[in-house]
Every structure is written in C-alpha cells, then in structure tokens.
C-alpha cells in the first residue's frame, strides 16, 4: 500500500507513543486479549469463537513475516529493540506489551497445552475483578491455542466476573482515538 509516513499523528488522549511499552490495563475487571503472529489458518475460527462469546480481542498482524523462522534472541537484539522503540516514538506508534503470557506457543501439542491452562488458572485464581486487570498475549497460529486454550480462558474469565475488552478499552482510551483517517 501507499506510505503513511506523511500522515499527521498528533498525540490524542493519554496513551503514550514509543517508550518501553505498555504492560497492563488501567481499567479494573478487564482482560484485553491480544493475538500475535497471524493471520493464519485458525484466525477466522478464533474470530468466530470471540463472536460466540461476545468477547473482544486485538490482533497484531505479522503479514509476510509468517514462516520465515525465529529471531535469534541475543544481547545485540536488545539494542535493536531499544532502537525500534525510539523509532516508534518518532513515527508516533504505541508499543503494546503484556502482563500475562501463558506460553501457549511453547505448549502447542495436546499433551502440553494444560501447562498453559495452568499458567492462566494460577494468574486469575487470586485476581479480583474490582482491582485486577490483564493484558494477555496468545498466538492464533497454533491449533491448541485456537481450539483448546482460548475456550478455557474465555470460560474462566467470564466465570470469575471479568469482561473482555480491546487494548484501547483496557487503556481507558476512547474509541475515537484508535483509528484515524489517512490523507
């Protein structure tokens, strides 16, 4: 597509650009589900699942990077990340991170997905919707996450009184700030 480099992006609202990233929500009783690395074969089914649950999620799209292999996580990589965060601020992008990671991407077969369920269960077991909130990451490119773990998390979240929100909602940012027209 066309470059958006010249589209003005004045800061509106209180969600900062760049920086070290945002790791948690500000709105109690919320869970902001994020899905990374897609889209993939299971993404449409995950979207249908969220619709059935009347739930919301935010998807971070990888696009043509899918299937190109892992990134080598070396000390030099932290310099790349720091440089990227500085660049994100200059081009007015918000860096979204997370405070809950079930490591589903490491437990992708049926014999291991329970480990990810256990991580989620231990996270939410002590949580009070009056004071707790979560910014949670999953990966819709893995079968067990799409068809097993996601249902478990949604059932658990609702049964404990939490509600599903977008990242924008979890940050207390009004919807008018989420998307802006181009040129």
JSON list of C-alpha atoms in Angstrom, two decimals, residues 4-160:
[
{"chain": "A", "resi": 4, "resn": "UNK", "atom": "CA", "xyz": [1.59, 6.65, 5.56]},
{"chain": "A", "resi": 5, "resn": "UNK", "atom": "CA", "xyz": [4.81, 8.37, 6.67]},
{"chain": "A", "resi": 6, "resn": "UNK", "atom": "CA", "xyz": [3.39, 11.81, 5.95]},
{"chain": "A", "resi": 7, "resn": "UNK", "atom": "CA", "xyz": [0.05, 11.27, 7.70]},
{"chain": "A", "resi": 8, "resn": "UNK", "atom": "CA", "xyz": [-0.07, 13.57, 10.76]},
{"chain": "A", "resi": 9, "resn": "UNK", "atom": "CA", "xyz": [-0.30, 11.68, 14.05]},
{"chain": "A", "resi": 10, "resn": "UNK", "atom": "CA", "xyz": [-0.71, 14.21, 16.84]},
{"chain": "A", "resi": 11, "resn": "UNK", "atom": "CA", "xyz": [-0.94, 12.64, 20.27]},
{"chain": "A", "resi": 12, "resn": "UNK", "atom": "CA", "xyz": [-4.57, 12.47, 21.32]},
{"chain": "A", "resi": 13, "resn": "UNK", "atom": "CA", "xyz": [-5.53, 11.02, 24.68]},
{"chain": "A", "resi": 14, "resn": "UNK", "atom": "CA", "xyz": [-3.16, 9.80, 27.34]},
{"chain": "A", "resi": 15, "resn": "UNK", "atom": "CA", "xyz": [-1.70, 6.66, 25.72]},
{"chain": "A", "resi": 16, "resn": "UNK", "atom": "CA", "xyz": [1.97, 7.46, 25.01]},
{"chain": "A", "resi": 17, "resn": "UNK", "atom": "CA", "xyz": [3.94, 6.84, 21.85]},
{"chain": "A", "resi": 18, "resn": "UNK", "atom": "CA", "xyz": [7.14, 4.79, 21.97]},
{"chain": "A", "resi": 19, "resn": "UNK", "atom": "CA", "xyz": [8.82, 4.13, 25.28]},
{"chain": "A", "resi": 20, "resn": "UNK", "atom": "CA", "xyz": [9.43, 0.77, 26.90]},
{"chain": "A", "resi": 21, "resn": "UNK", "atom": "CA", "xyz": [5.90, -0.40, 26.17]},
{"chain": "A", "resi": 22, "resn": "UNK", "atom": "CA", "xyz": [2.58, -0.73, 27.94]},
{"chain": "A", "resi": 23, "resn": "UNK", "atom": "CA", "xyz": [2.35, -3.89, 30.03]},
{"chain": "A", "resi": 24, "resn": "UNK", "atom": "CA", "xyz": [-1.02, -3.70, 31.73]},
{"chain": "A", "resi": 25, "resn": "UNK", "atom": "CA", "xyz": [-4.51, -2.28, 31.59]},
{"chain": "A", "resi": 26, "resn": "UNK", "atom": "CA", "xyz": [-5.80, 0.64, 33.63]},
{"chain": "A", "resi": 27, "resn": "UNK", "atom": "CA", "xyz": [-9.43, -0.48, 33.77]},
{"chain": "A", "resi": 28, "resn": "UNK", "atom": "CA", "xyz": [-10.24, -2.93, 36.60]},
{"chain": "A", "resi": 29, "resn": "UNK", "atom": "CA", "xyz": [-12.20, -6.06, 35.76]},
{"chain": "A", "resi": 30, "resn": "UNK", "atom": "CA", "xyz": [-10.95, -6.26, 32.20]},
{"chain": "A", "resi": 31, "resn": "UNK", "atom": "CA", "xyz": [-8.96, -8.73, 30.16]},
{"chain": "A", "resi": 32, "resn": "UNK", "atom": "CA", "xyz": [-7.51, -7.45, 26.89]},
{"chain": "A", "resi": 33, "resn": "UNK", "atom": "CA", "xyz": [-6.71, -10.45, 24.72]},
{"chain": "A", "resi": 34, "resn": "UNK", "atom": "CA", "xyz": [-4.04, -9.90, 22.11]},
{"chain": "A", "resi": 35, "resn": "UNK", "atom": "CA", "xyz": [-3.14, -12.34, 19.39]},
{"chain": "A", "resi": 36, "resn": "UNK", "atom": "CA", "xyz": [0.26, -12.10, 17.74]},
{"chain": "A", "resi": 37, "resn": "UNK", "atom": "CA", "xyz": [1.96, -13.51, 14.63]},
{"chain": "A", "resi": 38, "resn": "UNK", "atom": "CA", "xyz": [-1.14, -14.07, 12.48]},
{"chain": "A", "resi": 39, "resn": "UNK", "atom": "CA", "xyz": [-3.17, -14.19, 10.48]},
{"chain": "A", "resi": 40, "resn": "UNK", "atom": "CA", "xyz": [-3.05, -17.91, 9.89]},
{"chain": "A", "resi": 41, "resn": "UNK", "atom": "CA", "xyz": [-5.30, -20.89, 9.16]},
{"chain": "A", "resi": 42, "resn": "UNK", "atom": "CA", "xyz": [-7.04, -20.69, 12.55]},
{"chain": "A", "resi": 43, "resn": "UNK", "atom": "CA", "xyz": [-7.57, -16.93, 12.78]},
{"chain": "A", "resi": 44, "resn": "UNK", "atom": "CA", "xyz": [-11.06, -16.95, 11.28]},
{"chain": "A", "resi": 45, "resn": "UNK", "atom": "CA", "xyz": [-12.15, -19.65, 13.72]},
{"chain": "A", "resi": 46, "resn": "UNK", "atom": "CA", "xyz": [-10.71, -17.67, 16.63]},
{"chain": "A", "resi": 47, "resn": "UNK", "atom": "CA", "xyz": [-12.67, -14.62, 15.44]},
{"chain": "A", "resi": 48, "resn": "UNK", "atom": "CA", "xyz": [-15.85, -16.73, 15.24]},
{"chain": "A", "resi": 49, "resn": "UNK", "atom": "CA", "xyz": [-15.19, -18.01, 18.75]},
{"chain": "A", "resi": 50, "resn": "UNK", "atom": "CA", "xyz": [-14.87, -14.47, 20.12]},
{"chain": "A", "resi": 51, "resn": "UNK", "atom": "CA", "xyz": [-18.12, -13.56, 18.38]},
{"chain": "A", "resi": 52, "resn": "UNK", "atom": "CA", "xyz": [-19.90, -16.54, 20.01]},
{"chain": "A", "resi": 53, "resn": "UNK", "atom": "CA", "xyz": [-18.61, -15.48, 23.42]},
{"chain": "A", "resi": 54, "resn": "UNK", "atom": "CA", "xyz": [-19.46, -11.84, 22.69]},
{"chain": "A", "resi": 55, "resn": "UNK", "atom": "CA", "xyz": [-15.82, -11.17, 23.52]},
{"chain": "A", "resi": 56, "resn": "UNK", "atom": "CA", "xyz": [-13.24, -8.79, 22.10]},
{"chain": "A", "resi": 57, "resn": "UNK", "atom": "CA", "xyz": [-9.61, -9.17, 21.12]},
{"chain": "A", "resi": 58, "resn": "UNK", "atom": "CA", "xyz": [-6.87, -7.18, 19.45]},
{"chain": "A", "resi": 59, "resn": "UNK", "atom": "CA", "xyz": [-4.87, -8.84, 16.68]},
{"chain": "A", "resi": 60, "resn": "UNK", "atom": "CA", "xyz": [-1.33, -7.81, 15.83]},
{"chain": "A", "resi": 61, "resn": "UNK", "atom": "CA", "xyz": [-0.73, -8.78, 12.23]},
{"chain": "A", "resi": 62, "resn": "UNK", "atom": "CA", "xyz": [2.63, -10.11, 11.13]},
{"chain": "A", "resi": 63, "resn": "UNK", "atom": "CA", "xyz": [1.80, -10.39, 7.45]},
{"chain": "A", "resi": 64, "resn": "UNK", "atom": "CA", "xyz": [4.63, -11.59, 5.26]},
{"chain": "A", "resi": 65, "resn": "UNK", "atom": "CA", "xyz": [6.91, -12.45, 8.21]},
{"chain": "A", "resi": 66, "resn": "UNK", "atom": "CA", "xyz": [4.96, -15.64, 8.92]},
{"chain": "A", "resi": 67, "resn": "UNK", "atom": "CA", "xyz": [7.04, -18.75, 8.39]},
{"chain": "A", "resi": 68, "resn": "UNK", "atom": "CA", "xyz": [10.39, -17.01, 8.00]},
{"chain": "A", "resi": 69, "resn": "UNK", "atom": "CA", "xyz": [11.87, -18.53, 11.15]},
{"chain": "A", "resi": 70, "resn": "UNK", "atom": "CA", "xyz": [12.65, -17.38, 14.67]},
{"chain": "A", "resi": 71, "resn": "UNK", "atom": "CA", "xyz": [14.57, -14.29, 15.64]},
{"chain": "A", "resi": 72, "resn": "UNK", "atom": "CA", "xyz": [17.84, -15.02, 17.41]},
{"chain": "A", "resi": 73, "resn": "UNK", "atom": "CA", "xyz": [17.49, -13.53, 20.88]},
{"chain": "A", "resi": 74, "resn": "UNK", "atom": "CA", "xyz": [20.99, -12.32, 21.63]},
{"chain": "A", "resi": 75, "resn": "UNK", "atom": "CA", "xyz": [22.27, -9.39, 23.70]},
{"chain": "A", "resi": 76, "resn": "UNK", "atom": "CA", "xyz": [22.62, -7.46, 20.45]},
{"chain": "A", "resi": 77, "resn": "UNK", "atom": "CA", "xyz": [18.86, -7.91, 19.94]},
{"chain": "A", "resi": 78, "resn": "UNK", "atom": "CA", "xyz": [18.15, -5.62, 22.93]},
{"chain": "A", "resi": 79, "resn": "UNK", "atom": "CA", "xyz": [19.90, -2.80, 21.04]},
{"chain": "A", "resi": 80, "resn": "UNK", "atom": "CA", "xyz": [17.62, -3.42, 18.08]},
{"chain": "A", "resi": 81, "resn": "UNK", "atom": "CA", "xyz": [14.57, -3.31, 20.36]},
{"chain": "A", "resi": 82, "resn": "UNK", "atom": "CA", "xyz": [15.73, -0.09, 22.04]},
{"chain": "A", "resi": 83, "resn": "UNK", "atom": "CA", "xyz": [16.33, 1.46, 18.63]},
{"chain": "A", "resi": 84, "resn": "UNK", "atom": "CA", "xyz": [12.89, 0.30, 17.45]},
{"chain": "A", "resi": 85, "resn": "UNK", "atom": "CA", "xyz": [11.15, 1.81, 20.49]},
{"chain": "A", "resi": 86, "resn": "UNK", "atom": "CA", "xyz": [12.89, 5.13, 19.83]},
{"chain": "A", "resi": 87, "resn": "UNK", "atom": "CA", "xyz": [11.77, 4.92, 16.20]},
{"chain": "A", "resi": 88, "resn": "UNK", "atom": "CA", "xyz": [8.20, 4.05, 17.26]},
{"chain": "A", "resi": 89, "resn": "UNK", "atom": "CA", "xyz": [8.04, 7.25, 19.27]},
{"chain": "A", "resi": 90, "resn": "UNK", "atom": "CA", "xyz": [9.33, 9.32, 16.36]},
{"chain": "A", "resi": 91, "resn": "UNK", "atom": "CA", "xyz": [6.74, 7.83, 13.98]},
{"chain": "A", "resi": 92, "resn": "UNK", "atom": "CA", "xyz": [4.07, 8.06, 16.67]},
{"chain": "A", "resi": 93, "resn": "UNK", "atom": "CA", "xyz": [3.32, 4.39, 17.38]},
{"chain": "A", "resi": 94, "resn": "UNK", "atom": "CA", "xyz": [2.25, 2.97, 20.73]},
{"chain": "A", "resi": 95, "resn": "UNK", "atom": "CA", "xyz": [4.19, -0.07, 21.97]},
{"chain": "A", "resi": 96, "resn": "UNK", "atom": "CA", "xyz": [1.86, -2.68, 23.46]},
{"chain": "A", "resi": 97, "resn": "UNK", "atom": "CA", "xyz": [3.33, -5.47, 25.56]},
{"chain": "A", "resi": 98, "resn": "UNK", "atom": "CA", "xyz": [1.54, -7.75, 28.06]},
{"chain": "A", "resi": 99, "resn": "UNK", "atom": "CA", "xyz": [1.48, -8.83, 31.69]},
{"chain": "A", "resi": 100, "resn": "UNK", "atom": "CA", "xyz": [0.12, -12.36, 31.13]},
{"chain": "A", "resi": 101, "resn": "UNK", "atom": "CA", "xyz": [1.75, -14.88, 28.83]},
{"chain": "A", "resi": 102, "resn": "UNK", "atom": "CA", "xyz": [0.51, -18.47, 29.08]},
{"chain": "A", "resi": 103, "resn": "UNK", "atom": "CA", "xyz": [3.43, -19.60, 26.89]},
{"chain": "A", "resi": 104, "resn": "UNK", "atom": "CA", "xyz": [0.93, -21.33, 24.63]},
{"chain": "A", "resi": 105, "resn": "UNK", "atom": "CA", "xyz": [3.42, -21.04, 21.78]},
{"chain": "A", "resi": 106, "resn": "UNK", "atom": "CA", "xyz": [5.70, -23.40, 23.76]},
{"chain": "A", "resi": 107, "resn": "UNK", "atom": "CA", "xyz": [2.91, -25.84, 24.61]},
{"chain": "A", "resi": 108, "resn": "UNK", "atom": "CA", "xyz": [1.43, -26.39, 21.19]},
{"chain": "A", "resi": 109, "resn": "UNK", "atom": "CA", "xyz": [0.51, -30.06, 21.35]},
{"chain": "A", "resi": 110, "resn": "UNK", "atom": "CA", "xyz": [-2.37, -31.70, 23.17]},
{"chain": "A", "resi": 111, "resn": "UNK", "atom": "CA", "xyz": [-0.05, -33.30, 25.73]},
{"chain": "A", "resi": 112, "resn": "UNK", "atom": "CA", "xyz": [1.36, -29.92, 26.81]},
{"chain": "A", "resi": 113, "resn": "UNK", "atom": "CA", "xyz": [-1.41, -27.32, 26.46]},
{"chain": "A", "resi": 114, "resn": "UNK", "atom": "CA", "xyz": [-2.51, -27.99, 30.05]},
{"chain": "A", "resi": 115, "resn": "UNK", "atom": "CA", "xyz": [0.68, -26.17, 31.15]},
{"chain": "A", "resi": 116, "resn": "UNK", "atom": "CA", "xyz": [-0.67, -23.01, 29.54]},
{"chain": "A", "resi": 117, "resn": "UNK", "atom": "CA", "xyz": [-4.09, -23.53, 31.13]},
{"chain": "A", "resi": 118, "resn": "UNK", "atom": "CA", "xyz": [-2.36, -23.89, 34.50]},
{"chain": "A", "resi": 119, "resn": "UNK", "atom": "CA", "xyz": [-0.48, -20.61, 33.98]},
{"chain": "A", "resi": 120, "resn": "UNK", "atom": "CA", "xyz": [-3.76, -18.84, 33.20]},
{"chain": "A", "resi": 121, "resn": "UNK", "atom": "CA", "xyz": [-5.58, -20.51, 36.11]},
{"chain": "A", "resi": 122, "resn": "UNK", "atom": "CA", "xyz": [-2.90, -19.52, 38.61]},
{"chain": "A", "resi": 123, "resn": "UNK", "atom": "CA", "xyz": [-2.96, -15.95, 37.30]},
{"chain": "A", "resi": 124, "resn": "UNK", "atom": "CA", "xyz": [-6.70, -15.46, 37.53]},
{"chain": "A", "resi": 125, "resn": "UNK", "atom": "CA", "xyz": [-7.35, -17.58, 40.65]},
{"chain": "A", "resi": 126, "resn": "UNK", "atom": "CA", "xyz": [-6.22, -14.85, 43.05]},
{"chain": "A", "resi": 127, "resn": "UNK", "atom": "CA", "xyz": [-7.50, -11.97, 40.94]},
{"chain": "A", "resi": 128, "resn": "UNK", "atom": "CA", "xyz": [-10.35, -9.71, 42.00]},
{"chain": "A", "resi": 129, "resn": "UNK", "atom": "CA", "xyz": [-12.27, -8.01, 39.16]},
{"chain": "A", "resi": 130, "resn": "UNK", "atom": "CA", "xyz": [-12.71, -4.94, 41.38]},
{"chain": "A", "resi": 131, "resn": "UNK", "atom": "CA", "xyz": [-8.96, -4.30, 41.34]},
{"chain": "A", "resi": 132, "resn": "UNK", "atom": "CA", "xyz": [-7.31, -6.60, 38.78]},
{"chain": "A", "resi": 133, "resn": "UNK", "atom": "CA", "xyz": [-6.92, -6.42, 35.03]},
{"chain": "A", "resi": 134, "resn": "UNK", "atom": "CA", "xyz": [-4.88, -8.27, 32.45]},
{"chain": "A", "resi": 135, "resn": "UNK", "atom": "CA", "xyz": [-3.22, -7.59, 29.11]},
{"chain": "A", "resi": 136, "resn": "UNK", "atom": "CA", "xyz": [-2.83, -11.12, 27.79]},
{"chain": "A", "resi": 137, "resn": "UNK", "atom": "CA", "xyz": [-0.97, -12.44, 24.74]},
{"chain": "A", "resi": 138, "resn": "UNK", "atom": "CA", "xyz": [-1.70, -15.53, 22.68]},
{"chain": "A", "resi": 139, "resn": "UNK", "atom": "CA", "xyz": [-0.81, -16.71, 19.19]},
{"chain": "A", "resi": 140, "resn": "UNK", "atom": "CA", "xyz": [-3.63, -17.65, 16.82]},
{"chain": "A", "resi": 141, "resn": "UNK", "atom": "CA", "xyz": [-1.22, -19.54, 14.58]},
{"chain": "A", "resi": 142, "resn": "UNK", "atom": "CA", "xyz": [-1.25, -22.61, 16.86]},
{"chain": "A", "resi": 143, "resn": "UNK", "atom": "CA", "xyz": [-4.02, -25.21, 16.78]},
{"chain": "A", "resi": 144, "resn": "UNK", "atom": "CA", "xyz": [-4.15, -25.93, 20.53]},
{"chain": "A", "resi": 145, "resn": "UNK", "atom": "CA", "xyz": [-4.37, -22.23, 21.35]},
{"chain": "A", "resi": 146, "resn": "UNK", "atom": "CA", "xyz": [-7.14, -21.66, 18.81]},
{"chain": "A", "resi": 147, "resn": "UNK", "atom": "CA", "xyz": [-9.25, -24.71, 19.64]},
{"chain": "A", "resi": 148, "resn": "UNK", "atom": "CA", "xyz": [-8.45, -25.53, 23.26]},
{"chain": "A", "resi": 149, "resn": "UNK", "atom": "CA", "xyz": [-6.77, -22.80, 25.30]},
{"chain": "A", "resi": 150, "resn": "UNK", "atom": "CA", "xyz": [-8.88, -19.88, 24.07]},
{"chain": "A", "resi": 151, "resn": "UNK", "atom": "CA", "xyz": [-12.15, -21.52, 25.18]},
{"chain": "A", "resi": 152, "resn": "UNK", "atom": "CA", "xyz": [-10.62, -22.33, 28.55]},
{"chain": "A", "resi": 153, "resn": "UNK", "atom": "CA", "xyz": [-9.50, -18.74, 29.11]},
{"chain": "A", "resi": 154, "resn": "UNK", "atom": "CA", "xyz": [-12.79, -17.21, 27.97]},
{"chain": "A", "resi": 155, "resn": "UNK", "atom": "CA", "xyz": [-14.86, -19.56, 30.16]},
{"chain": "A", "resi": 156, "resn": "UNK", "atom": "CA", "xyz": [-12.61, -18.90, 33.14]},
{"chain": "A", "resi": 157, "resn": "UNK", "atom": "CA", "xyz": [-12.55, -15.14, 32.63]},
{"chain": "A", "resi": 158, "resn": "UNK", "atom": "CA", "xyz": [-16.33, -14.82, 32.47]},
{"chain": "A", "resi": 159, "resn": "UNK", "atom": "CA", "xyz": [-16.96, -17.20, 35.36]},
{"chain": "A", "resi": 160, "resn": "UNK", "atom": "CA", "xyz": [-14.75, -15.02, 37.58]}
]
